[in-house]
Short mmCIF file of C-alpha atoms in Angstrom, two decimals:
data_model
loop_
_atom_site.label_atom_id
_atom_site.label_comp_id
_atom_site.label_asym_id
_atom_site.label_seq_id
_atom_site.Cartn_x
_atom_site.Cartn_y
_atom_site.Cartn_z
CA MET A 92 -0.02 0.42 -0.11
CA THR A 93 1.31 3.48 -1.08
CA ILE A 94 0.27 6.71 0.41
CA THR A 95 1.60 9.58 -1.15
CA SER A 96 1.11 13.56 -0.85
CA PRO A 97 3.98 15.01 -2.83
CA HIS A 98 2.65 18.72 -3.09
CA LEU A 99 1.34 18.63 0.81
CA GLY A 100 2.96 15.71 2.72
CA SER A 101 5.38 18.17 4.48
CA PRO A 102 5.56 19.35 8.05
CA SER A 103 6.26 23.04 6.91
CA VAL A 104 2.81 23.17 5.25
CA TRP A 105 0.52 21.28 7.31
CA THR A 106 -1.22 22.94 10.39
CA ASP A 107 -3.92 22.25 12.46
CA ALA A 108 -6.21 24.88 10.73
CA ARG A 109 -5.17 23.70 6.96
CA LEU A 110 -5.72 20.24 7.69
CA LEU A 111 -9.45 20.93 9.39
CA TYR A 112 -10.18 22.84 6.22
CA ALA A 113 -8.81 19.82 4.37
CA LEU A 114 -10.68 17.20 6.24
CA GLU A 115 -13.67 18.84 6.12
CA GLU A 116 -15.30 17.25 2.98
CA VAL A 117 -14.45 13.85 4.94
CA VAL A 118 -15.98 14.64 8.06
CA GLU A 119 -19.30 15.76 6.19
CA LYS A 120 -19.27 12.18 4.09
CA GLU A 121 -18.83 10.44 7.72
CA LEU A 122 -21.26 12.45 9.46
CA ASN A 123 -23.99 11.92 6.69
CA ARG A 124 -22.80 7.96 6.89
CA HIS A 125 -23.09 8.06 10.67
CA LEU A 126 -26.78 9.82 10.74
CA GLN A 127 -27.75 7.07 8.20
CA VAL A 128 -26.75 4.18 10.72
CA ALA A 129 -27.22 5.39 13.68
CA LYS A 130 -30.28 4.61 15.72
CA ASP A 131 -32.27 6.71 18.24
CA TRP A 132 -33.03 5.11 21.81
CA MET A 133 -34.54 5.86 24.51
CA PRO A 134 -32.51 5.28 27.98
CA HIS A 135 -35.53 5.24 30.14
CA GLU A 136 -36.16 1.75 28.05
CA TYR A 137 -33.59 0.28 29.42
CA VAL A 138 -33.96 0.89 33.26
CA PRO A 139 -35.47 -1.53 35.60
CA TRP A 140 -37.45 1.27 37.18
CA SER A 141 -40.10 -1.79 39.36
CA ASP A 142 -36.89 -2.52 41.04
CA GLY A 143 -36.54 0.90 42.31
CA ARG A 144 -37.39 2.60 45.97
CA ASN A 145 -36.64 5.28 47.97
CA PHE A 146 -33.32 6.09 49.77
CA PRO A 147 -32.83 7.73 53.02
CA GLY A 148 -33.08 11.41 53.00
CA LEU A 149 -36.29 13.38 52.16
CA PHE A 150 -38.13 10.13 52.42
CA GLU A 151 -39.14 8.84 55.84
CA ASP A 152 -39.44 4.98 54.09
CA GLY A 153 -35.80 5.44 52.21
CA GLU A 154 -34.09 2.29 52.79
CA ALA A 155 -30.39 2.40 52.90
CA TRP A 156 -27.84 0.82 50.34
CA ASP A 157 -26.29 -2.57 50.73
CA LYS A 158 -24.53 -4.58 48.37
CA ASN A 159 -26.57 -7.46 48.84
CA GLN A 160 -29.96 -5.71 47.46
CA SER A 161 -28.36 -6.10 43.62
CA LYS A 162 -27.92 -8.88 41.34
CA VAL A 163 -24.31 -7.20 40.22
CA THR A 164 -21.22 -8.64 40.68
CA GLU A 165 -18.20 -7.31 42.51
CA ILE A 166 -16.54 -6.53 39.37
CA GLY A 167 -19.24 -5.27 37.47
CA ARG A 168 -20.07 -3.03 40.44
CA ILE A 169 -16.36 -1.58 39.97
CA ALA A 170 -16.26 -1.65 36.35
CA LEU A 171 -19.72 0.43 36.31
CA VAL A 172 -18.74 3.05 38.66
CA VAL A 173 -15.44 3.69 36.57
CA ASN A 174 -17.37 3.55 33.00
CA LEU A 175 -20.22 6.15 34.36
CA LEU A 176 -17.67 8.28 35.97
CA THR A 177 -15.47 8.75 33.15
CA GLU A 178 -18.92 9.67 30.77
CA ASP A 179 -19.78 11.96 33.38
CA ASN A 180 -16.97 14.20 32.68
CA LEU A 181 -18.67 14.65 29.09
CA PRO A 182 -18.96 18.49 29.62
CA SER A 183 -15.30 18.74 29.68
CA TYR A 184 -14.80 16.27 26.77
CA HIS A 185 -17.09 18.58 24.55
CA HIS A 186 -15.14 21.65 25.17
CA GLU A 187 -11.98 19.96 24.18
CA ILE A 188 -13.30 18.76 20.80
CA ALA A 189 -14.99 21.84 20.47
CA THR A 190 -11.92 23.99 21.07
CA LEU A 191 -10.19 21.80 18.99
CA PHE A 192 -12.47 20.91 15.76
CA GLY A 193 -14.90 24.13 15.78
CA ARG A 194 -18.54 24.36 15.91
CA GLU A 195 -19.18 25.34 12.70
CA GLY A 196 -19.78 23.42 9.68
CA ALA A 197 -19.45 19.78 9.34
CA TRP A 198 -17.02 19.59 12.32
CA GLY A 199 -19.23 21.67 14.68
CA THR A 200 -22.35 18.95 13.53
CA TRP A 201 -20.26 16.18 14.65
CA VAL A 202 -19.07 17.85 17.70
CA HIS A 203 -22.89 18.88 18.91
CA ARG A 204 -23.97 15.27 17.25
CA TRP A 205 -21.46 13.49 19.28
CA THR A 206 -22.05 15.14 22.82
CA ALA A 207 -25.61 14.59 22.58
CA GLU A 208 -25.39 10.50 21.54
CA GLU A 209 -23.10 10.59 24.60
CA GLY A 210 -25.06 12.37 26.86
CA ARG A 211 -27.67 9.56 26.72
CA HIS A 212 -24.60 6.64 27.95
CA GLY A 213 -24.48 8.66 31.41
CA ILE A 214 -28.03 9.09 31.76
CA VAL A 215 -28.84 5.52 31.30
CA MET A 216 -25.69 4.05 33.52
CA ARG A 217 -26.68 6.13 36.54
CA ASP A 218 -30.33 5.51 36.15
CA TYR A 219 -29.69 1.82 36.22
CA LEU A 220 -27.27 2.23 38.84
CA LEU A 221 -29.56 3.69 41.48
CA ALA A 222 -33.09 2.03 40.15
CA SER A 223 -31.33 -1.22 40.88
CA ARG A 224 -28.86 -0.41 43.68
CA ALA A 225 -25.88 -1.73 42.08
CA VAL A 226 -23.80 0.97 43.93
CA ASP A 227 -23.72 2.87 46.81
CA PRO A 228 -25.44 6.25 45.71
CA ASP A 229 -23.76 8.35 48.38
CA GLN A 230 -20.26 7.10 47.25
CA LEU A 231 -21.13 7.79 43.58
CA GLU A 232 -22.31 11.33 44.29
CA ARG A 233 -19.10 12.12 46.23
CA PHE A 234 -17.15 10.57 43.28
CA ARG A 235 -18.74 12.42 40.71
CA MET A 236 -18.35 15.84 42.52
CA SER A 237 -14.62 14.54 42.87
CA HIS A 238 -13.57 13.72 39.65
CA MET A 239 -15.81 16.63 37.54
CA SER A 240 -14.21 19.57 39.87
CA GLU A 241 -11.16 18.60 38.79
CA GLY A 242 -12.24 18.51 34.95
CA PHE A 243 -10.53 16.87 32.28
CA GLU A 244 -7.21 17.96 30.02
CA SER A 245 -6.65 15.84 27.19
CA ASP A 246 -2.90 14.54 26.80
CA ASN A 247 -3.03 14.91 22.86
CA ARG A 248 -4.98 18.73 23.15
CA HIS A 249 -1.85 20.22 21.42
CA SER A 250 -2.59 18.93 17.83
CA MET A 251 -5.52 18.15 15.91
CA LEU A 252 -3.64 14.64 14.43
CA HIS A 253 -2.66 13.43 17.67
CA SER A 254 -6.39 13.89 18.54
CA ILE A 255 -7.86 12.06 15.72
CA ALA A 256 -5.72 9.15 16.21
CA TYR A 257 -6.39 9.02 20.00
CA VAL A 258 -10.10 8.91 19.88
CA ALA A 259 -10.43 6.15 17.13
CA PHE A 260 -8.58 4.17 19.89
CA GLN A 261 -10.03 5.25 22.80
CA GLU A 262 -13.67 5.02 21.43
CA LEU A 263 -12.80 1.06 20.82
CA ALA A 264 -11.39 0.81 24.09
CA THR A 265 -15.18 2.42 25.54
CA ARG A 266 -16.71 0.07 23.44
CA ILE A 267 -14.70 -2.90 24.89
CA SER A 268 -14.76 -2.11 28.11
CA HIS A 269 -18.70 -1.29 28.26
CA ARG A 270 -19.07 -4.57 26.41
CA ASN A 271 -16.65 -6.86 29.05
CA THR A 272 -18.39 -5.00 32.06
CA GLY A 273 -22.28 -5.99 31.02
CA HIS A 274 -20.54 -9.93 30.35
CA GLN A 275 -19.22 -10.11 33.70
CA SER A 276 -22.09 -7.69 35.45
CA GLY A 277 -24.09 -10.81 36.14
CA ASP A 278 -27.63 -8.91 35.18
CA PRO A 279 -28.73 -9.55 31.77
CA VAL A 280 -30.38 -6.32 32.33
CA CYS A 281 -27.29 -4.39 32.90
CA ASP A 282 -25.84 -6.63 29.98
CA ARG A 283 -28.26 -5.38 27.43
CA MET A 284 -27.63 -1.79 28.42
CA LEU A 285 -24.16 -2.09 28.14
CA ALA A 286 -24.72 -3.56 24.66
CA ARG A 287 -26.64 -0.30 23.35
CA ILE A 288 -24.30 1.86 24.68
CA ALA A 289 -21.27 -0.24 23.11
CA THR A 290 -23.02 0.18 19.56
CA ASP A 291 -22.81 4.05 19.80
CA GLU A 292 -19.12 3.60 21.09
CA ASN A 293 -18.74 1.54 17.75
CA LEU A 294 -19.75 3.86 15.55
CA HIS A 295 -18.36 6.43 17.31
CA MET A 296 -14.87 4.61 16.51
CA VAL A 297 -15.74 3.97 13.13
CA PHE A 298 -15.97 7.94 11.97
CA TYR A 299 -12.60 8.93 13.82
CA ARG A 300 -11.01 5.79 12.47
CA ASN A 301 -11.94 6.88 8.79
CA LEU A 302 -10.95 10.35 9.05
CA LEU A 303 -7.54 9.06 10.77
CA LYS A 304 -7.96 6.95 7.36
CA ALA A 305 -7.92 9.86 5.32
CA ALA A 306 -5.14 12.23 7.34
CA PHE A 307 -2.66 9.23 6.00
CA GLU A 308 -3.65 10.12 3.01
CA LEU A 309 -2.94 13.89 3.22
CA ALA A 310 -0.24 14.05 5.64
CA PRO A 311 1.50 10.11 6.07
CA ASP A 312 4.66 11.53 8.28
CA LEU A 313 2.80 13.68 10.35
CA THR A 314 -0.22 10.90 11.09
CA MET A 315 2.20 8.23 11.43
CA GLN A 316 4.42 10.24 13.90
CA ALA A 317 0.82 10.97 15.85
CA VAL A 318 -0.55 7.32 15.93
CA ARG A 319 3.35 6.67 17.53
CA ASP A 320 2.94 9.00 20.05
CA VAL A 321 -0.71 7.97 20.86
CA VAL A 322 -0.23 4.23 21.23
CA VAL A 323 2.97 4.47 23.29
CA ASN A 324 1.51 6.85 25.74
CA PHE A 325 -2.28 5.79 25.27
CA ARG A 326 -4.33 6.15 29.02
CA MET A 327 -8.19 6.32 29.27
CA PRO A 328 -9.60 9.72 30.38
CA GLY A 329 -11.03 8.39 33.06
CA HIS A 330 -7.26 8.08 34.64
CA GLY A 331 -8.19 11.33 37.07
CA ILE A 332 -11.22 8.86 39.02
CA PRO A 333 -10.75 8.68 42.77
CA GLY A 334 -9.07 5.27 43.21
CA PHE A 335 -8.86 4.79 39.67
CA GLU A 336 -5.25 2.29 39.40
CA ARG A 337 -6.62 -0.07 42.32
CA ALA A 338 -9.92 -0.15 40.23
CA ALA A 339 -8.23 -0.67 37.04
CA ALA A 340 -5.94 -3.56 38.05
CA GLN A 341 -9.13 -5.09 39.58
CA MET A 342 -10.48 -4.61 36.15
CA ALA A 343 -7.28 -6.40 34.69
CA ILE A 344 -7.95 -9.57 36.55
CA GLY A 345 -11.69 -9.48 36.01
CA GLU A 346 -10.76 -9.44 32.19
CA VAL A 347 -13.29 -6.46 31.88
CA TYR A 348 -10.20 -4.61 30.14
CA ASN A 349 -6.19 -5.75 30.48
CA LEU A 350 -2.88 -5.50 28.39
CA ARG A 351 -4.53 -8.55 26.53
CA ILE A 352 -7.52 -6.98 26.03
CA HIS A 353 -5.59 -3.56 24.92
CA HIS A 354 -3.57 -5.20 22.30
CA ASP A 355 -5.36 -7.43 20.92
CA ASP A 356 -8.98 -5.90 20.63
CA VAL A 357 -8.42 -2.21 20.46
CA LEU A 358 -4.74 -1.31 18.96
CA GLN A 359 -4.37 -4.33 16.61
CA PRO A 360 -8.02 -3.98 15.07
CA VAL A 361 -7.66 -0.35 14.30
CA LEU A 362 -3.82 -0.49 13.12
CA ARG A 363 -4.69 -3.52 10.93
CA PHE A 364 -7.58 -1.98 9.14
CA LEU A 365 -5.81 0.89 8.73
CA LYS A 366 -2.73 -0.93 7.59
CA VAL A 367 -0.56 1.51 9.48
CA LEU A 368 2.44 -0.96 9.81
CA GLU A 369 2.56 -1.52 5.81
CA ILE A 370 2.49 1.79 4.85
CA ASP A 371 5.08 2.81 2.18
CA GLY A 372 6.38 5.83 0.68
CA LEU A 373 7.11 7.89 4.06
CA GLY A 374 10.21 10.11 4.92
CA PRO A 375 12.80 9.61 7.64
CA GLU A 376 10.57 10.49 10.41
CA GLY A 377 7.40 8.95 9.31
CA LEU A 378 9.65 5.81 8.93
CA GLN A 379 11.37 5.83 12.18
CA ALA A 380 8.12 6.50 13.70
CA GLN A 381 6.57 3.51 11.80
CA GLU A 382 9.60 1.22 13.22
CA GLU A 383 8.94 2.32 16.44
CA LEU A 384 5.40 1.69 16.48
CA GLY A 385 6.29 -1.70 15.41
CA LEU A 386 8.81 -2.19 18.17
CA TYR A 387 6.41 -1.02 20.92
CA MET A 388 3.67 -3.54 19.89
CA GLY A 389 5.70 -6.63 19.86
CA GLY A 390 6.83 -5.32 23.38
CA LEU A 391 3.46 -4.59 24.27
CA ASP A 392 2.20 -8.42 23.21
CA ALA A 393 5.06 -9.78 25.12
CA GLU A 394 4.11 -7.81 28.42
CA ALA A 395 0.61 -8.98 27.68
CA ALA A 396 1.72 -12.56 27.83
CA LYS A 397 3.35 -12.35 30.95
CA PHE A 398 0.55 -10.80 32.40
CA ASP A 399 -1.94 -14.07 30.58
CA GLU A 400 0.48 -16.47 32.71
CA LYS A 401 -0.13 -14.64 35.97
CA LEU A 402 -3.27 -14.43 35.36
CA ALA A 403 -3.76 -18.04 34.48
CA ALA A 404 -1.74 -19.15 37.52
CA ARG A 405 -4.04 -16.66 39.78
CA LYS A 406 -7.36 -18.44 38.06
CA ALA A 407 -5.51 -22.16 39.21
CA ARG A 408 -4.62 -21.13 42.67
CA MET A 409 -7.88 -19.86 43.23
CA ALA A 410 -9.44 -22.88 41.38
CA ALA A 411 -7.59 -25.03 43.76
CA ARG A 412 -8.59 -23.29 47.01
CA ALA A 413 -12.28 -24.04 46.04
CA ALA A 414 -11.79 -27.60 45.42
CA GLY A 415 -9.96 -27.94 48.83
#
């Protein structure tokens, strides 16, 4: 696969403003495609309202929360809190992309549409958690206040290309995290809700992935460097959540999201689709970035293999204890 841009491919030519203008037509095309395939859905239809009852407070008959009131597993509860708090920072995410992509034309239409669709996710997850009593509502609200009070600043806000590369991977990572949380939740209602959210996240990933493909065709060297930087330094937007590191470790052990999943189900699918490691005709800096990306992926696969071994050994120990 050979991608060239002989008259516009040099770093001295491309600025964020020029790239935004050059990609506007692609954004419009992808926006129209997205609107044709995306299906509206009603958050309230995914919530088990009949399970709900009053919490203590203004209601004298309120019943205090206890984790035994919910069908959700412990790992499901941990992951649901992380996933919801990540969704809660939507105002900051909107500010980031609206500032970077603008509020006019196809870019602006996409920014607002994406925000509206993402808004459903936080609505339905919080309603589900409260109605089903899956989490401590007081602790959840304290976490929300703490997390949102810190705000969010993207690691990639300095560059439009870096931002597009990041969300191409991050939207898929979010889809995988939601989907696996549903599988591990122990509650079919929760699983259906998160499957619906995951469908949205997949469509968002496709939008940004196709935009990243167009960026490779315009500015292959710069885009390759952006992808290299994003992959090597990738972290989820919820990394500032209170207790995130401990929760992430538990989610890794619980097979909601870990190194193997990150390598196999997030990074590799996007890189393979775009044939990133097969692109020819790169300049020196693009070629170096491509080589470094390949080396990093090899190292990550090796690290994932080590994690797989540790996880298998842990499962064996737990099975032996249960049998004894």
